[in-house]
Amino acid sequence: MSEERAPLVFIVTGEPSGDLLGGRLMEALREATGGHVRFAGIGGESMAEQGLDSLVDLSDLAVMGFLEVLPKARRILGIVRDTVDEIARVKPDVVVTVDSWGFTGRLHKAIRKRGLPVAQVHYVAPMVWAWKEKRARSVAERVDHLMCLLPNEPPYFERHGLACTHVGHSIIESGADAGDGDVFRAAHGIPAQAPLLCVLPGSRRVEVSRLLPEFRGAVERLAVDRPGLRVAIPTVATVAADVEAAVADWPVPVTVVRGQRARYDAFAACDGAMAASGTVALELAMAGVPHLVAYRVSALSAWLFRRLTTIRYVNLVNLTLDRPVVPEILQEACTAERLASETARLLDDASLRAGQRKGFAEALVRFRGGAGSPSAKAAAVVLRAMGGARIY
């Protein structure tokens, strides 16, 4: 059978964290089909490594916050229209979207409106348990099947008639726990005994612009009591140039790296981390790195968030365990002074670090989702959807 006749999966994400999941799903689909599969859609670095030629640059979509999205709204809606046109043109066997429901949900709605005869699957359940549950109904109206990361999620959607599969979180197959710290330190001239802090300011430009100045201030304060302090900053293509420019004049030596292997080696080499709240915090948990998470959005976005949600935590480990394993330094509290103080506690208190690692292990058990890899289970769902089988 020719390559041109291989099944076509149209796969779309709107942010780097979804790109990681999408890349692993694509790899699992290749393995499950013996390579007899084609891809089209929208993604980033990880999906490009699996052969995706993205329709648009992911940085056009990587926006966070209620108000922050407004300046890009026209561009995003244009991408939705163009993407639906492309789906109609190439006639894929299935459309798979990954996370980014604010964008991908609009895409699914537009596909439905056009009446395109294609199976629609979404990967990563919107957090309806944290927001108004009526959002679950809109998800059920727009997709044929939902793949969930956590075991508590399917019932919220199944009660609206949506077929769901708990596949588990693919963070457990990321390799985040297999980095080589010695190799990283040797490659970048970092002495074995030098204190090394990992700083992860996010994968969106607005995140970097808001967090990196406070992270810098925290590093300045930490360096006072830690002679020889070094900083490693793993980053991604969407913000790499911004990060490199911003840290050029930092008061301590900074090593900026790109790529998954370098990121995981940096995790293994570091003593602790400050990170933007998001998927990277799960990678840090997988690697057993003591860390805190930080975040800032506009004041009005923060006010709206607090009005619309009842969740106690933003970090997924904390949410899963319903206790504050990972310090969350958010919004008004996200200052250089507070970040430095909390990071110093993590670096200096062995019992605190041990408590975090115990919590990480407990949460990761819940992320596994039973036997088999999450990506392989997700690939099986997609293949059944492509075959027209009902997967209820």
CSV table of C-alpha atoms in Angstrom, one decimal:
chain,number,residue,atom,x,y,z
A,1,MET,CA,0.0,0.0,0.0
A,2,SER,CA,1.4,3.4,-1.0
A,3,GLU,CA,2.4,6.1,1.5
A,4,GLU,CA,-0.2,8.4,-0.1
A,5,ARG,CA,-3.0,6.0,0.8
A,6,ALA,CA,-1.9,5.7,4.5
A,7,PRO,CA,-4.5,6.9,7.0
A,8,LEU,CA,-4.3,10.7,7.6
A,9,VAL,CA,-4.5,12.0,11.2
A,10,PHE,CA,-5.1,15.7,11.4
A,11,ILE,CA,-3.6,16.6,14.8
A,12,VAL,CA,-3.8,20.0,16.4
A,13,THR,CA,-2.5,21.7,19.6
A,14,GLY,CA,-2.3,25.3,20.6
A,15,GLU,CA,0.6,25.3,23.1
A,16,PRO,CA,4.0,23.7,23.9
A,17,SER,CA,2.7,21.4,26.6
A,18,GLY,CA,0.1,20.0,24.2
A,19,ASP,CA,2.9,19.7,21.6
A,20,LEU,CA,4.8,17.3,23.9
A,21,LEU,CA,1.7,15.1,24.3
A,22,GLY,CA,1.0,15.3,20.6
A,23,GLY,CA,4.5,14.3,19.8
A,24,ARG,CA,4.3,11.2,22.0
A,25,LEU,CA,0.9,10.3,20.5
A,26,MET,CA,2.3,10.6,17.0
A,27,GLU,CA,5.2,8.3,17.9
A,28,ALA,CA,2.8,5.8,19.4
A,29,LEU,CA,0.6,5.9,16.3
A,30,ARG,CA,3.7,5.2,14.1
A,31,GLU,CA,4.6,2.3,16.3
A,32,ALA,CA,1.1,0.9,16.3
A,33,THR,CA,0.7,1.1,12.5
A,34,GLY,CA,4.2,0.1,11.6
A,35,GLY,CA,4.7,3.6,10.2
A,36,HIS,CA,1.7,3.4,7.9
A,37,VAL,CA,0.2,6.7,8.9
A,38,ARG,CA,0.4,10.3,7.8
A,39,PHE,CA,0.0,13.5,9.8
A,40,ALA,CA,-1.1,17.1,9.1
A,41,GLY,CA,-2.2,19.9,11.4
A,42,ILE,CA,-0.7,22.4,13.9
A,43,GLY,CA,2.1,21.7,16.4
A,44,GLY,CA,5.5,22.7,17.7
A,45,GLU,CA,9.0,21.2,18.1
A,46,SER,CA,8.0,17.7,19.4
A,47,MET,CA,5.4,17.2,16.7
A,48,ALA,CA,7.8,18.4,14.0
A,49,GLU,CA,10.2,15.7,15.1
A,50,GLN,CA,7.5,13.2,14.3
A,51,GLY,CA,7.1,14.6,10.8
A,52,LEU,CA,4.4,17.3,11.2
A,53,ASP,CA,4.7,20.3,8.9
A,54,SER,CA,2.7,22.8,11.0
A,55,LEU,CA,0.2,25.0,9.3
A,56,VAL,CA,1.1,27.9,11.6
A,57,ASP,CA,3.8,28.9,14.1
A,58,LEU,CA,2.7,27.7,17.5
A,59,SER,CA,3.7,31.0,19.1
A,60,ASP,CA,0.7,32.6,17.3
A,61,LEU,CA,-1.6,30.4,19.6
A,62,ALA,CA,0.4,30.1,22.8
A,63,VAL,CA,-1.6,32.7,24.9
A,64,MET,CA,-2.7,32.4,28.5
A,65,GLY,CA,-5.2,34.5,30.4
A,66,PHE,CA,-8.8,35.8,29.9
A,67,LEU,CA,-7.8,39.2,28.6
A,68,GLU,CA,-4.3,38.3,27.2
A,69,VAL,CA,-6.0,36.4,24.4
A,70,LEU,CA,-8.0,39.5,23.2
A,71,PRO,CA,-5.3,41.2,21.1
A,72,LYS,CA,-4.8,37.9,19.2
A,73,ALA,CA,-8.5,37.0,18.9
A,74,ARG,CA,-8.9,38.0,15.3
A,75,ARG,CA,-5.7,36.1,14.3
A,76,ILE,CA,-6.9,33.0,16.3
A,77,LEU,CA,-10.3,33.0,14.7
A,78,GLY,CA,-8.6,33.3,11.3
A,79,ILE,CA,-6.5,30.3,12.1
A,80,VAL,CA,-9.7,28.3,13.0
A,81,ARG,CA,-11.3,29.2,9.7
A,82,ASP,CA,-8.1,28.3,7.7
A,83,THR,CA,-7.7,25.1,9.6
A,84,VAL,CA,-11.3,24.0,8.9
A,85,ASP,CA,-10.8,24.8,5.2
A,86,GLU,CA,-7.6,22.6,5.2
A,87,ILE,CA,-9.5,19.8,6.9
A,88,ALA,CA,-12.2,20.0,4.3
A,89,ARG,CA,-9.5,19.9,1.6
A,90,VAL,CA,-7.4,17.0,2.8
A,91,LYS,CA,-10.2,14.9,4.1
A,92,PRO,CA,-8.5,13.2,7.1
A,93,ASP,CA,-9.6,10.0,8.7
A,94,VAL,CA,-9.7,11.6,12.1
A,95,VAL,CA,-9.2,15.0,13.7
A,96,VAL,CA,-7.3,14.8,17.0
A,97,THR,CA,-6.9,17.9,19.2
A,98,VAL,CA,-4.6,18.1,22.2
A,99,ASP,CA,-5.4,20.4,25.1
A,100,SER,CA,-5.8,24.2,24.5
A,101,TRP,CA,-9.6,23.9,24.6
A,102,GLY,CA,-10.1,27.6,24.2
A,103,PHE,CA,-8.7,27.2,20.7
A,104,THR,CA,-9.4,23.5,19.9
A,105,GLY,CA,-12.9,23.7,21.2
A,106,ARG,CA,-13.6,26.5,18.6
A,107,LEU,CA,-12.1,24.3,15.9
A,108,HIS,CA,-14.3,21.4,16.8
A,109,LYS,CA,-17.4,23.7,16.8
A,110,ALA,CA,-16.5,25.0,13.4
A,111,ILE,CA,-16.0,21.4,12.1
A,112,ARG,CA,-19.5,20.5,13.4
A,113,LYS,CA,-21.0,23.6,11.8
A,114,ARG,CA,-19.5,22.8,8.4
A,115,GLY,CA,-20.9,19.3,8.7
A,116,LEU,CA,-17.5,17.7,7.8
A,117,PRO,CA,-17.8,13.9,7.9
A,118,VAL,CA,-14.7,13.2,10.1
A,119,ALA,CA,-14.3,11.6,13.5
A,120,GLN,CA,-13.4,14.2,16.2
A,121,VAL,CA,-11.3,13.2,19.2
A,122,HIS,CA,-10.0,15.5,22.0
A,123,TYR,CA,-7.0,14.6,24.2
A,124,VAL,CA,-6.8,16.2,27.7
A,125,ALA,CA,-10.2,17.0,29.4
A,126,PRO,CA,-10.9,20.6,30.1
A,127,MET,CA,-11.0,21.2,33.8
A,128,VAL,CA,-14.7,21.3,34.2
A,129,TRP,CA,-14.4,20.1,37.8
A,130,ALA,CA,-12.6,23.4,38.5
A,131,TRP,CA,-15.0,25.6,36.5
A,132,LYS,CA,-18.7,25.6,35.9
A,133,GLU,CA,-19.6,22.0,35.0
A,134,LYS,CA,-21.9,23.2,32.2
A,135,ARG,CA,-18.8,23.4,30.1
A,136,ALA,CA,-18.8,19.6,30.0
A,137,ARG,CA,-22.0,19.7,27.9
A,138,SER,CA,-20.4,21.9,25.3
A,139,VAL,CA,-17.4,19.5,25.1
A,140,ALA,CA,-19.9,16.6,24.6
A,141,GLU,CA,-21.6,18.5,21.8
A,142,ARG,CA,-18.4,19.1,19.9
A,143,VAL,CA,-16.4,15.9,19.9
A,144,ASP,CA,-17.0,12.2,19.5
A,145,HIS,CA,-14.5,10.9,22.1
A,146,LEU,CA,-12.6,12.4,25.0
A,147,MET,CA,-9.3,11.0,26.3
A,148,CYS,CA,-8.7,11.9,29.9
A,149,LEU,CA,-5.5,12.1,31.9
A,150,LEU,CA,-7.0,11.6,35.4
A,151,PRO,CA,-9.3,8.9,36.7
A,152,ASN,CA,-11.8,11.3,38.2
A,153,GLU,CA,-12.6,13.1,34.9
A,154,PRO,CA,-14.7,10.8,32.7
A,155,PRO,CA,-17.9,10.9,34.9
A,156,TYR,CA,-18.2,14.7,34.4
A,157,PHE,CA,-18.5,14.1,30.6
A,158,GLU,CA,-20.1,10.7,30.5
A,159,ARG,CA,-23.3,12.0,32.2
A,160,HIS,CA,-23.7,14.2,29.1
A,161,GLY,CA,-23.4,11.2,26.7
A,162,LEU,CA,-19.8,11.7,25.7
A,163,ALA,CA,-17.6,8.6,25.3
A,164,CYS,CA,-14.5,8.9,27.4
A,165,THR,CA,-11.3,6.9,28.0
A,166,HIS,CA,-9.0,7.4,30.9
A,167,VAL,CA,-5.6,6.9,29.3
A,168,GLY,CA,-3.3,8.3,32.0
A,169,HIS,CA,-0.8,11.1,31.8
A,170,SER,CA,2.0,10.6,29.4
A,171,ILE,CA,4.4,12.5,31.7
A,172,ILE,CA,5.3,9.1,33.1
A,173,GLU,CA,6.8,8.1,29.8
A,174,SER,CA,8.6,11.4,29.2
A,175,GLY,CA,12.0,10.3,30.4
A,176,ALA,CA,12.1,13.3,32.8
A,177,ASP,CA,13.5,11.0,35.5
A,178,ALA,CA,16.4,9.7,33.3
A,179,GLY,CA,18.5,12.8,32.9
A,180,ASP,CA,22.3,12.8,33.4
A,181,GLY,CA,23.4,15.6,35.7
A,182,ASP,CA,27.1,14.9,35.4
A,183,VAL,CA,27.0,15.1,31.7
A,184,PHE,CA,25.1,18.4,31.9
A,185,ARG,CA,27.6,20.0,34.3
A,186,ALA,CA,30.6,18.8,32.3
A,187,ALA,CA,29.2,20.0,29.0
A,188,HIS,CA,28.6,23.5,30.4
A,189,GLY,CA,31.6,23.9,32.6
A,190,ILE,CA,29.6,23.9,35.9
A,191,PRO,CA,31.7,22.6,38.8
A,192,ALA,CA,30.3,19.5,40.5
A,193,GLN,CA,29.9,21.3,43.9
A,194,ALA,CA,28.5,24.6,42.5
A,195,PRO,CA,24.9,25.2,43.6
A,196,LEU,CA,22.7,25.0,40.5
A,197,LEU,CA,19.2,26.4,40.2
A,198,CYS,CA,16.8,25.6,37.4
A,199,VAL,CA,14.7,28.5,36.2
A,200,LEU,CA,11.7,27.8,33.9
A,201,PRO,CA,9.9,31.0,33.0
A,202,GLY,CA,7.3,29.5,30.7
A,203,SER,CA,6.6,28.8,27.1
A,204,ARG,CA,4.6,31.9,26.2
A,205,ARG,CA,6.0,35.4,25.7
A,206,VAL,CA,3.6,37.0,28.1
A,207,GLU,CA,4.6,34.4,30.8
A,208,VAL,CA,8.3,35.2,30.3
A,209,SER,CA,7.8,38.9,30.3
A,210,ARG,CA,6.0,38.8,33.6
A,211,LEU,CA,8.0,36.1,35.4
A,212,LEU,CA,11.6,36.4,34.4
A,213,PRO,CA,12.2,39.8,36.0
A,214,GLU,CA,10.9,38.4,39.4
A,215,PHE,CA,13.0,35.3,38.9
A,216,ARG,CA,16.0,37.5,38.2
A,217,GLY,CA,15.4,39.4,41.4
A,218,ALA,CA,15.1,36.1,43.4
A,219,VAL,CA,18.4,34.8,41.9
A,220,GLU,CA,20.2,38.0,42.9
A,221,ARG,CA,19.0,37.5,46.5
A,222,LEU,CA,19.8,33.9,46.6
A,223,ALA,CA,23.3,34.5,45.3
A,224,VAL,CA,24.2,36.6,48.3
A,225,ASP,CA,24.3,33.6,50.6
A,226,ARG,CA,25.4,31.1,47.9
A,227,PRO,CA,28.8,31.9,46.4
A,228,GLY,CA,29.3,30.3,43.0
A,229,LEU,CA,25.5,30.0,42.3
A,230,ARG,CA,24.7,29.0,38.7
A,231,VAL,CA,21.4,29.0,36.8
A,232,ALA,CA,20.2,26.7,34.1
A,233,ILE,CA,17.2,27.8,31.9
A,234,PRO,CA,15.7,25.1,29.7
A,235,THR,CA,13.5,26.8,27.1
A,236,VAL,CA,11.5,26.2,24.0
A,237,ALA,CA,11.5,27.7,20.5
A,238,THR,CA,8.5,29.9,21.1
A,239,VAL,CA,10.4,32.1,23.6
A,240,ALA,CA,14.1,31.1,23.3
A,241,ALA,CA,15.2,34.4,21.7
A,242,ASP,CA,13.3,36.4,24.4
A,243,VAL,CA,14.9,34.4,27.2
A,244,GLU,CA,18.4,34.6,25.8
A,245,ALA,CA,18.2,38.4,25.4
A,246,ALA,CA,16.7,38.8,28.9
A,247,VAL,CA,19.4,36.8,30.8
A,248,ALA,CA,22.4,38.2,29.0
A,249,ASP,CA,23.2,40.6,31.9
A,250,TRP,CA,22.2,38.4,34.8
A,251,PRO,CA,24.5,38.7,37.9
A,252,VAL,CA,25.3,35.0,37.9
A,253,PRO,CA,26.4,32.6,35.1
A,254,VAL,CA,23.3,31.4,33.2
A,255,THR,CA,23.2,28.4,30.8
A,256,VAL,CA,20.2,28.5,28.4
A,257,VAL,CA,19.5,25.2,26.7
A,258,ARG,CA,16.8,23.9,24.3
A,259,GLY,CA,15.5,20.4,23.6
A,260,GLN,CA,14.1,17.7,25.8
A,261,ARG,CA,17.3,15.8,26.4
A,262,ALA,CA,19.1,18.9,27.6
A,263,ARG,CA,16.1,19.9,29.8
A,264,TYR,CA,16.1,16.5,31.6
A,265,ASP,CA,19.9,16.6,32.0
A,266,ALA,CA,19.5,20.0,33.6
A,267,PHE,CA,16.9,18.7,36.0
A,268,ALA,CA,19.2,15.9,37.1
A,269,ALA,CA,22.0,18.4,37.6
A,270,CYS,CA,20.1,21.0,39.6
A,271,ASP,CA,19.5,21.4,43.3
A,272,GLY,CA,16.0,22.9,43.0
A,273,ALA,CA,13.8,24.9,40.6
A,274,MET,CA,11.6,27.9,40.2
A,275,ALA,CA,9.0,27.2,37.4
A,276,ALA,CA,6.0,28.8,35.7
A,277,SER,CA,2.9,26.8,36.6
A,278,GLY,CA,2.2,24.3,33.9
A,279,THR,CA,3.2,20.9,32.5
A,280,VAL,CA,6.9,21.5,33.2
A,281,ALA,CA,6.1,21.2,36.9
A,282,LEU,CA,5.0,17.6,36.3
A,283,GLU,CA,8.3,16.9,34.6
A,284,LEU,CA,10.1,18.3,37.6
A,285,ALA,CA,8.0,16.1,39.8
A,286,MET,CA,8.8,13.1,37.6
A,287,ALA,CA,12.5,14.0,38.0
A,288,GLY,CA,12.2,14.4,41.7
A,289,VAL,CA,13.4,18.0,41.7
A,290,PRO,CA,12.3,20.1,44.7
A,291,HIS,CA,10.5,23.2,43.2
A,292,LEU,CA,8.0,25.9,43.5
A,293,VAL,CA,5.6,27.2,40.9
A,294,ALA,CA,4.8,30.8,40.1
A,295,TYR,CA,2.4,32.6,37.9
A,296,ARG,CA,1.1,36.1,37.0
A,297,VAL,CA,-1.7,37.3,34.7
A,298,SER,CA,-3.3,40.7,34.4
A,299,ALA,CA,-5.1,41.9,37.5
A,300,LEU,CA,-8.4,41.8,35.8
A,301,SER,CA,-7.8,38.2,34.5
A,302,ALA,CA,-6.9,37.2,38.0
A,303,TRP,CA,-10.1,38.7,39.4
A,304,LEU,CA,-12.2,36.9,36.8
A,305,PHE,CA,-10.4,33.6,37.5
A,306,ARG,CA,-11.1,33.9,41.2
A,307,ARG,CA,-14.7,34.7,40.5
A,308,LEU,CA,-15.2,31.8,38.1
A,309,THR,CA,-13.4,28.9,39.8
A,310,THR,CA,-13.5,27.3,43.2
A,311,ILE,CA,-10.2,25.3,43.0
A,312,ARG,CA,-7.8,25.6,45.9
A,313,TYR,CA,-4.6,24.9,43.9
A,314,VAL,CA,-3.3,25.4,40.4
A,315,ASN,CA,-0.4,22.8,40.5
A,316,LEU,CA,-1.6,19.4,39.3
A,317,VAL,CA,0.3,17.5,42.0
A,318,ASN,CA,-1.5,19.6,44.6
A,319,LEU,CA,-4.8,19.3,42.9
A,320,THR,CA,-4.5,15.5,42.7
A,321,LEU,CA,-3.5,15.1,46.3
A,322,ASP,CA,-5.6,17.9,47.6
A,323,ARG,CA,-2.8,19.3,49.7
A,324,PRO,CA,0.0,21.9,49.1
A,325,VAL,CA,3.0,19.7,48.3
A,326,VAL,CA,4.4,22.3,45.9
A,327,PRO,CA,4.5,26.0,46.9
A,328,GLU,CA,2.4,28.1,44.7
A,329,ILE,CA,3.6,31.7,44.4
A,330,LEU,CA,0.8,33.4,42.5
A,331,GLN,CA,-0.2,36.9,41.3
A,332,GLU,CA,0.3,39.6,44.0
A,333,ALA,CA,2.5,37.2,46.0
A,334,CYS,CA,4.8,36.6,43.0
A,335,THR,CA,7.6,38.9,44.0
A,336,ALA,CA,11.4,38.4,44.0
A,337,GLU,CA,11.5,38.5,47.8
A,338,ARG,CA,8.9,35.8,48.2
A,339,LEU,CA,10.4,33.6,45.4
A,340,ALA,CA,13.8,33.9,47.0
A,341,SER,CA,12.5,33.1,50.5
A,342,GLU,CA,10.6,30.0,49.3
A,343,THR,CA,13.4,28.7,47.1
A,344,ALA,CA,15.9,29.1,49.9
A,345,ARG,CA,13.7,26.9,52.1
A,346,LEU,CA,13.6,24.3,49.4
A,347,LEU,CA,17.4,24.4,49.0
A,348,ASP,CA,18.2,24.4,52.7
A,349,ASP,CA,15.6,22.1,54.3
A,350,ALA,CA,16.2,18.4,53.7
A,351,SER,CA,12.9,17.4,55.3
A,352,LEU,CA,11.0,19.7,53.1
A,353,ARG,CA,12.7,18.3,50.0
A,354,ALA,CA,11.9,14.7,51.2
A,355,GLY,CA,8.3,15.6,51.8
A,356,GLN,CA,8.0,17.0,48.3
A,357,ARG,CA,9.5,13.8,46.7
A,358,LYS,CA,7.1,11.6,48.7
A,359,GLY,CA,4.2,13.7,47.4
A,360,PHE,CA,5.5,13.4,43.8
A,361,ALA,CA,5.7,9.6,44.0
A,362,GLU,CA,2.1,9.5,45.4
A,363,ALA,CA,0.7,11.7,42.7
A,364,LEU,CA,2.6,9.9,39.8
A,365,VAL,CA,0.9,6.6,40.8
A,366,ARG,CA,-2.4,8.2,40.0
A,367,PHE,CA,-1.2,9.6,36.7
A,368,ARG,CA,-0.3,6.1,35.4
A,369,GLY,CA,-3.8,5.0,34.5
A,370,GLY,CA,-3.2,1.3,34.8
A,371,ALA,CA,-1.2,-1.0,32.6
A,372,GLY,CA,0.3,0.1,29.4
A,373,SER,CA,1.8,3.5,28.4
A,374,PRO,CA,-0.7,6.4,28.2
A,375,SER,CA,0.4,7.3,24.7
A,376,ALA,CA,-0.1,3.7,23.5
A,377,LYS,CA,-3.6,3.7,25.0
A,378,ALA,CA,-4.4,7.1,23.4
A,379,ALA,CA,-3.1,5.8,20.0
A,380,ALA,CA,-5.5,2.8,20.3
A,381,VAL,CA,-8.4,5.2,20.9
A,382,VAL,CA,-7.5,7.2,17.8
A,383,LEU,CA,-7.1,4.1,15.6
A,384,ARG,CA,-10.5,2.8,16.6
A,385,ALA,CA,-12.0,6.2,15.8
A,386,MET,CA,-10.3,6.1,12.4
A,387,GLY,CA,-11.8,2.7,11.8
A,388,GLY,CA,-15.2,3.9,12.5
A,389,ALA,CA,-15.7,1.6,15.5
A,390,ARG,CA,-17.8,2.9,18.4
A,391,ILE,CA,-15.5,3.1,21.4
A,392,TYR,CA,-18.0,3.4,24.3
